[in-house]
């Protein structure tokens, strides 16, 4: 589904990613862990097509198509979803209007009929129950006045509405209390199936108690330095990232 | 950033959708302005003597006046001798049915998406359609007449209700008020007149569509709305104009008089031809709009969404004379390409316990310049007056400008004046967020701008709000921030 080859990227002139290789297949959950500044969020943003991040080398294919040929909205409609680390507020734009536009843009892209207002609201009710998001939130403007936890929940709600084939969760667990973490994780697990894949970007092993990854990758100084099964996460939690540095001989 | 500017550039380069000239026979007089021309206008309209006197007084005063230069605008020299001051469609007879109306005219309305017939049938909006200077068709008059409501062209009002005209004409905007008001007073050709009798609630939204149509014809509309004691009316004004190469002068006057406990809502969607993307052509819009809250506890609300005209000079204002009177000004002004707008309001508090609110949302794109200019004046006797002003500017791209010029004069110590102002840019992060959900940049900008303007759009009557939202989006197509 996703194939990243020898990816290099810069932010504000500074090299951040220095040769990433990663393959994600349908039905898999990948966790990308690593210390601050290792390039985790950069990777997420490059995949989504944020123009503040400049790709200098390498290739990414998504569903067999060159991702660099696609604008961010086309990538989204191809099924790539990014749950933002810091979701922005859009004052005056209601969640309903925002999501209705988003859902129908996806449908149009797939040559499907746009949803009627009634069908849309029905879908929204269904997905709201799935991620246990309060109706009060979805009646407000996009993320406006939401707490940190509410914003993250709202990201997962949008993911449920859009049903992506590849979901990238950028530190979705940060800022969540245990209850919210459980709800968010539960939502992600419910959405998981054999046709879609998930990339979890996180600092902590905690999230992986709830969403069990098939693969764990350690990102350090712009490269994936270690890949293994879920047990790697426990080892990291126990030994800290210094252990990786030592292993690398630093 | 570069990408964004490019996108903004593209979005703003869409051609004006309503640019066409309809081929209707027009009766015009020779171009130029002098006393003789004014006499001809008055004679053509078969006006009583007091009207001619009003016009001549205004003309003589205008000759001594100078065009105001304090606005943040670059206005080319206007040659008044090159302008035709009167043009009327030649078919002036009143029609029994739409079948008798010039089909070309009907097509014009259709192209604008405002079919008279449908408006009549479906929305219950009485439409007094003004093409160029003379009212061609007035609808719903009978329904209104049953309640004693007068809604007609200005010329008809002069003929049939000269007493009301004589009493109220120039009350809110005197003939010598300013350069453009004086010009309008001298040469105005037609417009709309509304009178709501005591204790009457107007059962429908009153609406007029203005359209500048004949070539080289300055349009000088005059609107007078009188709401008698305990009455209510909502008036809608909406405009689009056909595409032209040469600039067209438009100097309208709107007067509103609200008597005791009367309430007047005046909503405008303005979409005159703004000129092309290089700043060529477009309407010069120099408008004087003023309401007087003359009676106690009277209310006047100005709501407007402005996206058109090459140059806009416009300050819908209120004089709060009656004690406990209330006034609001809610405005969205969008400028793109080389458009220039200097708009705002004046709230003059004279009565006690008077309250005014100003919400101004400026949106600038392209190379445009968008200024808010507002005056809040509280007279010494206006005890406990209150004003709240909020002026926000939103910038798209880095080649446009936004300015705010608030003037506050308070003559007593019991009044409370608040002023808030913000300037923001459409965030790249907001656009990216929308993109990531599958929404194109163009749609994202439309959405974000509409969200920003929502507070004001929500004040518009329903059918206008929808139109206004579309207009904001269309006006920004090709221009991303």
XYZ file of C-alpha atoms in Angstrom:
731
model
C 0.000 0.000 0.000
C 2.733 2.422 1.015
C 6.340 2.140 -0.092
C 8.896 4.705 1.045
C 12.333 4.496 -0.524
C 15.435 6.383 0.588
C 13.496 9.460 1.621
C 15.316 12.678 2.469
C 13.479 15.843 3.575
C 14.258 19.316 4.908
C 12.454 21.812 7.084
C 13.562 25.435 6.875
C 16.775 24.397 5.225
C 17.627 21.815 7.856
C 17.946 18.147 6.894
C 15.572 16.102 9.019
C 14.909 12.853 7.184
C 18.041 11.131 5.970
C 17.143 7.985 4.083
C 13.878 6.472 5.293
C 12.813 3.086 3.947
C 9.464 1.691 4.977
C 6.815 -0.588 3.500
C 3.300 -0.777 4.895
C 0.824 -3.388 3.685
C -2.921 -3.551 4.066
C -4.033 -4.949 7.392
C -0.875 -3.854 9.222
C -0.302 -1.543 12.152
C 3.113 0.129 12.315
C 4.365 2.099 15.265
C 7.071 4.679 14.717
C 8.817 5.632 17.899
C 11.782 7.796 18.661
C 13.072 10.661 20.758
C 12.122 14.301 20.202
C 13.497 15.746 17.000
C 14.122 12.385 15.370
C 11.849 13.248 12.422
C 8.617 11.431 13.310
C 6.300 14.372 12.659
C 8.267 15.375 9.593
C 7.617 11.955 8.112
C 3.890 12.269 8.863
C 3.740 15.732 7.280
C 5.704 14.724 4.204
C 3.291 11.861 3.625
C 0.316 14.222 3.883
C 1.950 16.769 1.560
C 2.582 19.719 3.862
C 4.528 22.183 1.682
C 6.569 23.458 4.627
C 8.505 20.232 4.324
C 10.750 19.886 1.331
C 11.530 16.468 -0.062
C 15.048 16.412 -1.474
C 15.446 12.801 -2.436
C 13.670 9.463 -2.601
C 10.273 8.168 -3.599
C 6.945 7.335 -2.033
C 4.234 5.326 -3.713
C 0.749 5.034 -2.299
C -1.577 2.468 -3.863
C 1.056 2.141 -6.563
C 0.901 5.846 -7.454
C 3.655 8.408 -7.047
C 2.557 10.452 -4.051
C 4.552 13.514 -5.123
C 2.302 13.807 -8.169
C -0.688 14.309 -5.914
C -1.747 17.507 -4.135
C -2.593 17.137 -0.434
C -6.348 17.030 -1.082
C -5.918 14.321 -3.722
C -3.789 12.248 -1.333
C -6.591 12.583 1.204
C -9.155 11.461 -1.340
C -6.907 8.552 -2.300
C -7.407 7.402 1.284
C -4.533 8.936 3.249
C -5.558 10.449 6.559
C -3.424 12.381 9.007
C -4.567 12.806 12.569
C -2.807 16.062 13.421
C -0.617 16.507 16.440
C -1.972 20.050 16.812
C -5.330 20.334 15.018
C -6.066 23.943 13.995
C -9.185 25.922 14.797
C -11.289 27.258 11.940
C -13.608 29.873 13.460
C -17.081 30.196 12.027
C -16.929 26.948 10.032
C -19.252 24.397 11.598
C -18.096 20.816 12.048
C -21.184 19.670 10.159
C -20.481 21.876 7.158
C -16.786 21.009 7.208
C -17.309 17.266 7.368
C -20.162 17.251 4.892
C -17.898 18.985 2.379
C -15.036 16.599 3.138
C -17.159 13.449 2.901
C -18.779 14.562 -0.345
C -15.436 15.521 -1.888
C -14.265 11.985 -1.138
C -17.425 10.556 -2.683
C -17.148 12.705 -5.787
C -13.565 11.532 -6.219
C -14.802 7.934 -6.209
C -17.633 8.801 -8.612
C -20.216 8.205 -5.936
C -23.308 10.271 -5.407
C -23.091 12.998 -2.782
C -24.859 12.221 0.454
C -28.145 13.942 1.136
C -28.373 16.024 4.295
C -30.423 13.303 5.937
C -28.058 10.458 5.065
C -25.105 12.539 6.134
C -26.570 13.262 9.548
C -27.358 9.598 9.965
C -23.764 8.662 9.171
C -22.579 11.300 11.585
C -24.734 9.941 14.411
C -23.427 6.444 13.829
C -19.766 7.506 13.862
C -20.258 9.789 16.819
C -21.405 6.812 18.850
C -18.411 4.815 17.689
C -15.843 7.305 18.982
C -18.057 8.504 21.847
C -17.786 12.164 20.929
C -20.166 14.639 22.471
C -22.790 16.171 20.170
C -21.970 19.540 21.659
C -18.543 19.349 20.071
C -19.798 18.489 16.620
C -22.232 21.394 16.752
C -19.415 23.885 17.214
C -16.948 25.415 14.791
C -14.054 23.206 13.722
C -11.883 22.642 16.833
C -12.828 26.072 18.170
C -12.520 26.199 21.926
C -11.904 22.428 22.113
C -9.609 21.143 24.834
C -6.492 19.229 23.758
C -8.201 15.906 24.401
C -11.359 16.959 22.579
C -9.321 17.943 19.534
C -7.712 14.502 19.405
C -11.050 12.803 19.792
C -12.365 14.986 16.995
C -9.517 13.801 14.766
C -10.514 10.192 15.296
C -14.132 11.122 14.679
C -13.163 12.628 11.319
C -11.165 9.514 10.556
C -14.242 7.422 11.259
C -16.269 9.621 8.906
C -13.743 9.445 6.079
C -12.728 5.777 6.429
C -9.182 6.109 5.093
C -7.133 3.206 3.797
C -4.015 4.587 5.477
C -4.332 6.443 8.769
C -1.320 8.237 10.204
C -1.812 9.159 13.839
C 0.725 11.820 14.781
C 1.109 11.713 18.558
C -2.588 11.251 18.956
C -1.947 9.970 22.476
C -0.191 13.079 23.744
C -2.343 15.206 25.999
C -4.890 12.462 26.563
C -5.908 11.202 29.985
C -6.409 7.473 30.473
C -10.144 7.540 29.732
C -9.732 9.570 26.558
C -6.845 7.366 25.496
C -9.030 4.304 25.882
C -11.864 5.862 23.870
C -9.559 7.048 21.106
C -7.781 3.703 20.901
C -11.042 1.863 20.894
C -12.182 3.999 17.944
C -8.991 3.238 16.040
C -9.334 -0.500 16.734
C -12.948 -0.531 15.580
C -11.951 1.126 12.321
C -9.160 -1.330 11.672
C -9.707 -4.065 9.081
C -7.782 -6.175 6.611
C -8.030 -3.569 3.874
C -6.591 -0.616 5.724
C -3.396 0.193 7.559
C -2.357 2.403 10.443
C 0.864 4.224 11.250
C 1.134 5.277 14.873
C 3.653 7.988 15.588
C 4.307 8.109 19.302
C 6.782 8.747 22.075
C 5.387 6.309 24.527
C 4.683 2.648 24.740
C 1.453 3.473 26.607
C -0.637 3.827 23.421
C 0.579 0.431 22.250
C -1.131 -1.223 25.216
C -4.365 -0.301 23.528
C -3.488 -0.472 19.866
C -1.231 -3.435 19.306
C 1.240 -2.899 16.476
C 2.528 -5.553 14.107
C 5.795 -3.685 13.681
C 7.698 -1.183 15.747
C 10.307 1.075 14.142
C 12.710 3.292 15.958
C 13.433 6.546 14.219
C 16.631 8.255 15.228
C 18.281 11.241 13.573
C 16.237 10.883 10.434
C 16.688 7.193 9.866
C 14.928 4.021 10.942
C 17.637 2.383 13.032
C 15.741 -0.602 14.378
C 12.614 -2.522 13.360
C 11.014 -5.439 15.156
C 7.714 -6.744 16.497
C 5.697 -5.257 19.329
C 8.206 -6.492 21.924
C 10.579 -3.732 20.812
C 8.251 -1.179 22.331
C 8.523 -2.797 25.748
C 12.252 -2.940 25.493
C 12.347 0.756 24.618
C 10.074 1.624 27.489
C 12.325 -0.262 29.860
C 15.722 0.817 28.594
C 14.993 4.256 27.163
C 16.267 5.698 23.906
C 19.789 5.915 25.300
C 19.949 2.197 24.777
C 19.488 2.729 21.050
C 22.170 5.399 21.036
C 24.541 2.993 22.774
C 23.718 0.253 20.328
C 24.579 2.652 17.556
C 27.852 3.284 19.254
C 27.255 6.890 20.217
C 4.425 30.575 0.751
C 5.309 30.928 -2.871
C 2.891 28.176 -3.744
C 0.226 29.881 -1.784
C 0.754 33.179 -3.468
C 0.559 31.424 -6.769
C -2.662 29.813 -5.770
C -4.068 33.104 -4.509
C -3.095 34.547 -7.777
C -4.929 31.834 -9.670
C -8.046 31.996 -7.563
C -8.292 35.755 -7.956
C -7.990 35.606 -11.713
C -11.465 34.319 -12.446
C -13.447 36.481 -14.812
C -16.490 38.354 -13.684
C -19.450 36.081 -14.212
C -22.108 38.703 -14.725
C -20.437 40.654 -17.490
C -22.768 41.135 -20.392
C -24.741 43.967 -21.915
C -28.409 43.502 -22.564
C -29.787 44.988 -25.699
C -32.702 47.106 -24.579
C -33.773 50.253 -26.377
C -32.739 53.214 -24.300
C -33.898 56.810 -24.340
C -30.975 59.014 -23.368
C -30.312 62.751 -23.296
C -27.114 64.447 -24.428
C -24.115 64.020 -22.221
C -22.830 66.667 -19.851
C -24.127 68.568 -16.857
C -25.603 72.067 -16.582
C -28.795 73.687 -15.319
C -30.477 72.966 -18.608
C -29.829 69.235 -18.229
C -31.317 69.299 -14.758
C -34.409 71.080 -16.054
C -34.746 68.462 -18.783
C -34.494 65.619 -16.275
C -37.110 67.230 -14.092
C -39.374 67.949 -17.087
C -39.001 64.418 -18.483
C -40.127 63.131 -15.161
C -42.990 65.591 -15.008
C -41.956 66.747 -11.553
C -43.615 69.374 -9.375
C -41.865 72.696 -8.897
C -40.438 71.862 -5.439
C -38.451 69.004 -6.913
C -36.876 71.185 -9.559
C -35.965 73.701 -6.883
C -34.400 70.965 -4.759
C -32.350 69.823 -7.739
C -31.203 73.277 -8.733
C -30.291 74.199 -5.168
C -28.216 71.036 -4.944
C -26.590 71.656 -8.320
C -25.583 75.198 -7.460
C -24.159 74.006 -4.187
C -22.328 71.153 -5.889
C -20.595 73.620 -8.213
C -18.941 75.202 -5.159
C -17.869 71.887 -3.657
C -14.797 69.751 -4.140
C -14.494 66.041 -4.322
C -13.469 64.723 -0.882
C -9.853 63.651 -0.762
C -9.520 62.305 2.747
C -10.336 58.729 1.847
C -7.626 56.085 1.397
C -8.439 55.933 -2.323
C -6.834 56.817 -5.595
C -9.639 58.168 -7.749
C -9.017 59.169 -11.364
C -10.341 62.547 -12.463
C -14.004 62.270 -13.404
C -15.172 64.368 -16.342
C -18.777 65.180 -15.574
C -19.296 66.613 -19.028
C -18.687 63.174 -20.518
C -21.467 61.516 -18.542
C -25.034 61.032 -19.705
C -27.189 61.915 -16.749
C -30.440 60.420 -17.858
C -31.291 57.161 -19.543
C -34.593 55.327 -19.400
C -35.760 52.224 -21.183
C -38.108 53.459 -23.909
C -40.848 51.023 -23.084
C -42.215 52.859 -20.143
C -45.767 51.578 -20.180
C -46.875 49.535 -17.195
C -47.470 45.893 -17.986
C -50.359 43.683 -17.106
C -48.251 40.534 -17.196
C -44.663 39.494 -17.661
C -45.476 38.487 -21.255
C -45.582 42.112 -22.186
C -42.182 42.881 -20.748
C -39.263 43.168 -23.150
C -38.011 39.571 -23.327
C -34.434 40.802 -23.477
C -34.924 42.342 -20.083
C -36.328 39.157 -18.670
C -33.349 37.269 -20.034
C -31.044 39.711 -18.290
C -32.619 38.859 -15.001
C -32.405 35.183 -15.777
C -28.697 35.425 -16.469
C -28.313 37.066 -13.105
C -30.159 34.210 -11.538
C -32.975 36.392 -10.326
C -35.988 35.487 -12.427
C -38.687 37.956 -11.463
C -41.387 35.411 -11.990
C -39.916 32.875 -9.653
C -39.114 35.474 -7.093
C -42.750 36.500 -7.197
C -44.154 33.026 -7.041
C -41.836 31.252 -4.672
C -40.214 33.573 -2.231
C -42.944 36.085 -1.569
C -40.477 38.889 -2.192
C -41.913 41.975 -3.815
C -39.422 43.072 -6.441
C -39.184 46.586 -7.727
C -36.729 46.057 -10.552
C -34.762 49.122 -11.516
C -32.873 48.829 -14.789
C -31.029 51.996 -15.393
C -33.092 54.829 -14.175
C -36.750 54.072 -14.443
C -38.679 51.397 -12.687
C -39.770 48.914 -15.293
C -41.837 46.626 -13.272
C -43.283 46.744 -9.802
C -44.840 43.702 -8.239
C -46.847 42.918 -5.185
C -47.937 46.486 -4.959
C -51.563 45.585 -4.419
C -50.872 43.243 -1.521
C -48.877 45.936 0.112
C -51.403 48.630 -0.677
C -54.063 46.742 1.272
C -52.058 47.473 4.388
C -51.417 51.038 3.391
C -47.782 50.271 2.593
C -46.347 52.301 -0.224
C -43.555 50.621 -2.190
C -42.973 52.233 -5.546
C -40.429 53.961 -7.704
C -39.261 57.322 -6.523
C -40.845 59.030 -9.553
C -44.222 57.537 -8.785
C -43.928 58.658 -5.193
C -43.183 62.191 -6.360
C -46.364 62.076 -8.454
C -48.692 60.378 -6.019
C -47.298 61.240 -2.605
C -45.647 64.642 -3.004
C -46.494 65.570 0.587
C -44.410 62.710 1.980
C -41.555 63.450 -0.397
C -41.583 67.131 0.424
C -41.593 66.391 4.139
C -38.843 63.768 4.246
C -36.599 64.242 1.195
C -33.219 65.421 2.413
C -34.024 64.908 6.070
C -31.325 62.284 6.604
C -29.036 63.341 3.773
C -29.413 67.088 3.088
C -28.815 68.252 -0.493
C -25.574 69.915 0.629
C -24.315 67.039 2.779
C -21.315 66.160 0.672
C -20.051 66.380 -2.876
C -21.640 63.174 -4.120
C -24.880 63.647 -2.200
C -25.205 67.098 -3.768
C -24.567 65.631 -7.209
C -27.163 62.952 -6.622
C -29.684 65.494 -5.340
C -29.238 67.489 -8.538
C -29.507 64.703 -11.088
C -31.024 61.604 -9.490
C -33.211 59.842 -11.990
C -35.138 57.304 -9.984
C -35.020 54.860 -7.161
C -37.335 53.372 -4.602
C -39.723 54.782 -2.096
C -41.110 52.977 0.920
C -43.608 54.159 3.462
C -44.815 51.884 6.249
C -47.823 53.320 8.089
C -48.226 53.454 11.847
C -48.439 50.123 13.627
C -47.843 48.113 10.459
C -45.474 45.233 10.078
C -44.479 44.821 6.462
C -45.423 41.201 5.650
C -42.597 40.548 3.181
C -39.025 41.480 2.503
C -38.932 44.416 0.122
C -36.355 44.100 -2.547
C -34.935 46.066 -5.415
C -32.433 44.926 -7.943
C -30.402 47.690 -9.429
C -28.552 47.245 -12.631
C -26.470 49.656 -14.550
C -27.182 48.959 -18.165
C -26.946 51.778 -20.666
C -23.435 52.602 -21.835
C -21.769 55.641 -20.313
C -24.675 56.317 -18.040
C -23.968 57.360 -14.526
C -26.479 55.903 -12.188
C -27.940 58.172 -9.544
C -30.415 56.293 -7.462
C -32.339 57.775 -4.634
C -34.012 55.636 -2.028
C -36.208 56.876 0.760
C -37.573 54.587 3.451
C -39.971 55.973 6.026
C -41.121 53.799 8.898
C -43.897 55.459 10.855
C -44.546 54.838 14.561
C -44.483 51.191 15.683
C -43.844 49.812 12.209
C -41.345 47.306 10.880
C -39.761 46.740 7.488
C -36.901 44.741 6.060
C -35.513 46.078 2.816
C -33.128 44.203 0.540
C -30.929 45.793 -2.048
C -28.830 43.713 -4.405
C -26.797 44.624 -7.427
C -24.799 43.191 -10.300
C -23.707 45.068 -13.381
C -22.576 44.081 -16.861
C -18.939 44.164 -17.849
C -17.554 47.399 -19.250
C -14.233 48.847 -20.259
C -14.799 52.400 -19.145
C -15.410 53.372 -15.571
C -18.902 54.150 -14.513
C -19.848 56.589 -11.841
C -22.460 55.624 -9.350
C -23.503 58.088 -6.665
C -26.572 56.885 -4.849
C -28.311 58.266 -1.815
C -30.305 56.203 0.637
C -32.281 57.847 3.411
C -34.040 56.040 6.211
C -36.344 57.692 8.708
C -37.486 55.628 11.690
C -40.156 57.224 13.833
C -41.209 56.213 17.349
C -40.453 52.535 18.054
C -40.134 51.790 14.345
C -37.609 49.222 13.143
C -35.885 49.240 9.762
C -33.520 46.563 8.514
C -31.655 47.543 5.359
C -29.595 44.760 3.785
C -27.330 45.089 0.791
C -25.460 42.622 -1.341
C -23.317 44.628 -3.698
C -21.608 42.962 -6.639
C -21.001 45.598 -9.233
C -18.373 45.048 -11.831
C -15.055 45.471 -9.990
C -12.869 45.934 -13.058
C -10.695 43.258 -14.616
C -7.706 41.627 -12.987
C -5.453 44.451 -14.133
C -7.663 47.073 -12.539
C -9.245 48.204 -15.808
C -12.845 49.351 -15.796
C -15.245 48.802 -12.974
C -17.796 50.880 -11.157
C -16.988 53.898 -9.015
C -19.361 53.618 -6.132
C -19.734 56.822 -4.103
C -22.739 56.288 -1.941
C -24.272 58.251 0.883
C -26.457 56.125 3.122
C -27.842 57.462 6.339
C -30.644 56.641 8.692
C -32.190 58.752 11.386
C -33.541 57.080 14.465
C -35.860 60.010 14.849
C -38.368 58.510 17.241
C -37.903 57.146 20.732
C -36.776 53.516 20.884
C -36.496 53.339 17.123
C -34.063 50.915 15.505
C -32.061 50.933 12.286
C -29.873 48.066 11.121
C -27.500 48.283 8.182
C -26.328 44.864 6.990
C -24.105 44.630 3.970
C -21.919 42.302 1.983
C -19.823 44.152 -0.553
C -17.669 42.429 -3.114
C -18.002 44.647 -6.162
C -16.990 48.030 -7.616
C -13.526 49.241 -8.552
C -13.732 52.009 -5.980
C -16.089 52.052 -3.032
C -16.678 55.102 -0.874
C -19.482 54.334 1.457
C -20.396 54.877 5.100
C -23.928 53.775 5.978
C -24.538 55.808 9.104
C -27.065 56.385 11.832
C -28.081 59.425 13.770
C -29.534 58.220 17.063
C -31.782 61.143 17.923
C -34.609 59.465 19.811
C -33.952 58.403 23.387
C -33.341 54.655 23.748
C -32.840 54.250 20.030
C -30.655 51.432 18.693
C -28.480 51.211 15.594
C -26.310 48.493 14.110
C -23.859 48.330 11.259
C -22.796 44.853 10.151
C -20.535 44.719 7.171
C -18.392 42.389 5.116
C -16.276 44.155 2.514
C -14.193 42.025 0.191
C -11.655 43.469 -2.231
C -9.585 41.628 -4.792
C -7.245 42.459 -7.698
C -6.942 46.270 -7.828
C -10.173 47.112 -6.044
C -10.150 49.919 -3.513
C -12.626 50.276 -0.702
C -12.881 52.951 1.956
C -15.964 52.043 3.895
C -17.319 52.151 7.380
C -19.984 53.912 9.318
C -20.836 56.836 11.541
C -22.839 56.454 14.698
C -23.953 59.802 16.047
C -25.476 59.533 19.513
C -27.729 62.437 20.397
C -30.551 60.882 22.450
C -30.155 59.425 25.916
C -29.555 55.691 26.484
C -28.834 55.163 22.832
C -26.973 52.053 21.763
C -24.963 51.288 18.658
C -23.012 48.258 17.479
C -20.493 48.105 14.670
C -19.190 44.829 13.274
C -16.933 45.293 10.286
C -15.150 42.435 8.547
C -12.706 43.375 5.816
C -11.258 40.770 3.464
C -8.427 41.796 1.157
C -6.840 39.804 -1.648
C -4.746 40.477 -4.738
C -3.388 44.036 -4.920
C -6.449 45.553 -3.332
C -6.744 48.118 -0.601
C -9.447 47.818 2.015
C -9.991 50.475 4.669
C -12.421 50.739 7.526
C -13.261 54.299 8.544
C -15.662 54.764 11.387
C -16.826 57.571 13.598
C -18.545 57.157 16.941
C -19.678 60.494 18.300
C -21.512 60.917 21.576
C -23.087 64.331 22.127
C -22.805 65.855 25.609
C -26.525 65.306 26.208
C -26.481 61.682 25.086
C -26.188 60.273 28.573
C -25.540 56.571 29.047
C -24.853 56.045 25.384
C -23.168 52.775 24.496
C -21.160 51.701 21.520
C -19.391 48.487 20.760
C -17.180 48.335 17.677
C -15.369 45.351 16.286
C -13.232 45.773 13.193
C -11.503 42.730 11.812
C -9.312 42.478 8.754
C -8.394 39.306 6.969
C -5.552 39.293 4.472
C -5.042 36.817 1.658
C -1.523 36.897 0.345
C 1.049 39.620 0.883
C 0.272 42.157 -1.843
C -2.944 43.610 -0.421
C -3.504 46.197 2.242
C -5.915 46.705 5.132
C -6.306 49.876 7.167
C -8.485 50.863 10.077
C -9.318 54.480 10.900
C -11.542 54.648 13.954
C -12.593 58.090 15.217
C -14.158 58.336 18.647
C -15.545 61.538 20.154
C -17.294 61.315 23.486
C -18.925 64.390 25.021
C -19.949 63.052 28.419
C -18.716 60.738 31.133
C -21.673 58.383 31.502
C -21.187 56.719 28.124
C -19.295 53.538 27.411
C -17.420 53.012 24.163
C -15.609 49.811 23.310
C -13.456 49.195 20.290
C -11.791 45.960 19.261
C -9.738 45.391 16.167
C -7.871 42.411 14.768
C -5.869 41.718 11.652
C -5.164 38.175 10.573
C -4.001 36.188 7.610
C -5.652 33.050 6.407
C -3.407 30.449 7.928
C -1.518 28.044 5.717
C -2.138 25.555 8.476
C -5.903 26.062 8.172
C -5.779 25.494 4.436
C -3.564 22.438 4.843
C -5.934 21.037 7.444
C -8.835 21.356 4.977
C -6.687 19.886 2.173
C -5.894 16.898 4.355
C -9.610 16.228 4.651
C -9.970 16.209 0.863
C -11.066 19.828 0.424
C -9.334 21.724 -2.389
C -7.514 24.934 -1.566
C -10.058 27.025 -3.433
C -12.961 25.523 -1.518
C -11.002 25.763 1.706
C -10.518 29.494 1.265
C -14.185 29.991 0.473
C -15.037 28.049 3.571
C -12.612 29.865 5.856
C -13.649 33.293 4.547
C -17.316 32.468 4.961
C -16.599 31.276 8.465
C -14.832 34.527 9.201
C -17.773 36.539 7.857
C -20.464 34.342 9.349
C -21.351 36.717 12.161
C -22.418 39.296 9.599
C -23.911 36.918 7.027
C -26.152 35.486 9.729
C -27.723 38.930 10.075
C -28.898 38.864 6.485
C -32.323 37.555 5.540
C -32.129 33.880 4.568
C -32.270 34.177 0.768
C -29.678 36.922 0.829
C -27.366 35.008 3.129
C -27.132 32.164 0.626
C -26.430 34.585 -2.208
C -23.825 36.393 -0.116
C -21.978 33.201 0.713
C -21.770 32.257 -2.946
C -20.646 35.739 -3.798
C -17.756 35.668 -1.319
C -16.609 32.368 -2.731
C -16.931 33.468 -6.368
C -15.144 36.727 -5.662
C -12.135 34.898 -4.277
C -11.966 32.141 -6.846
C -8.455 32.227 -8.221
C -7.034 33.957 -5.102
C -5.570 31.944 -2.261
C -3.909 33.005 0.991
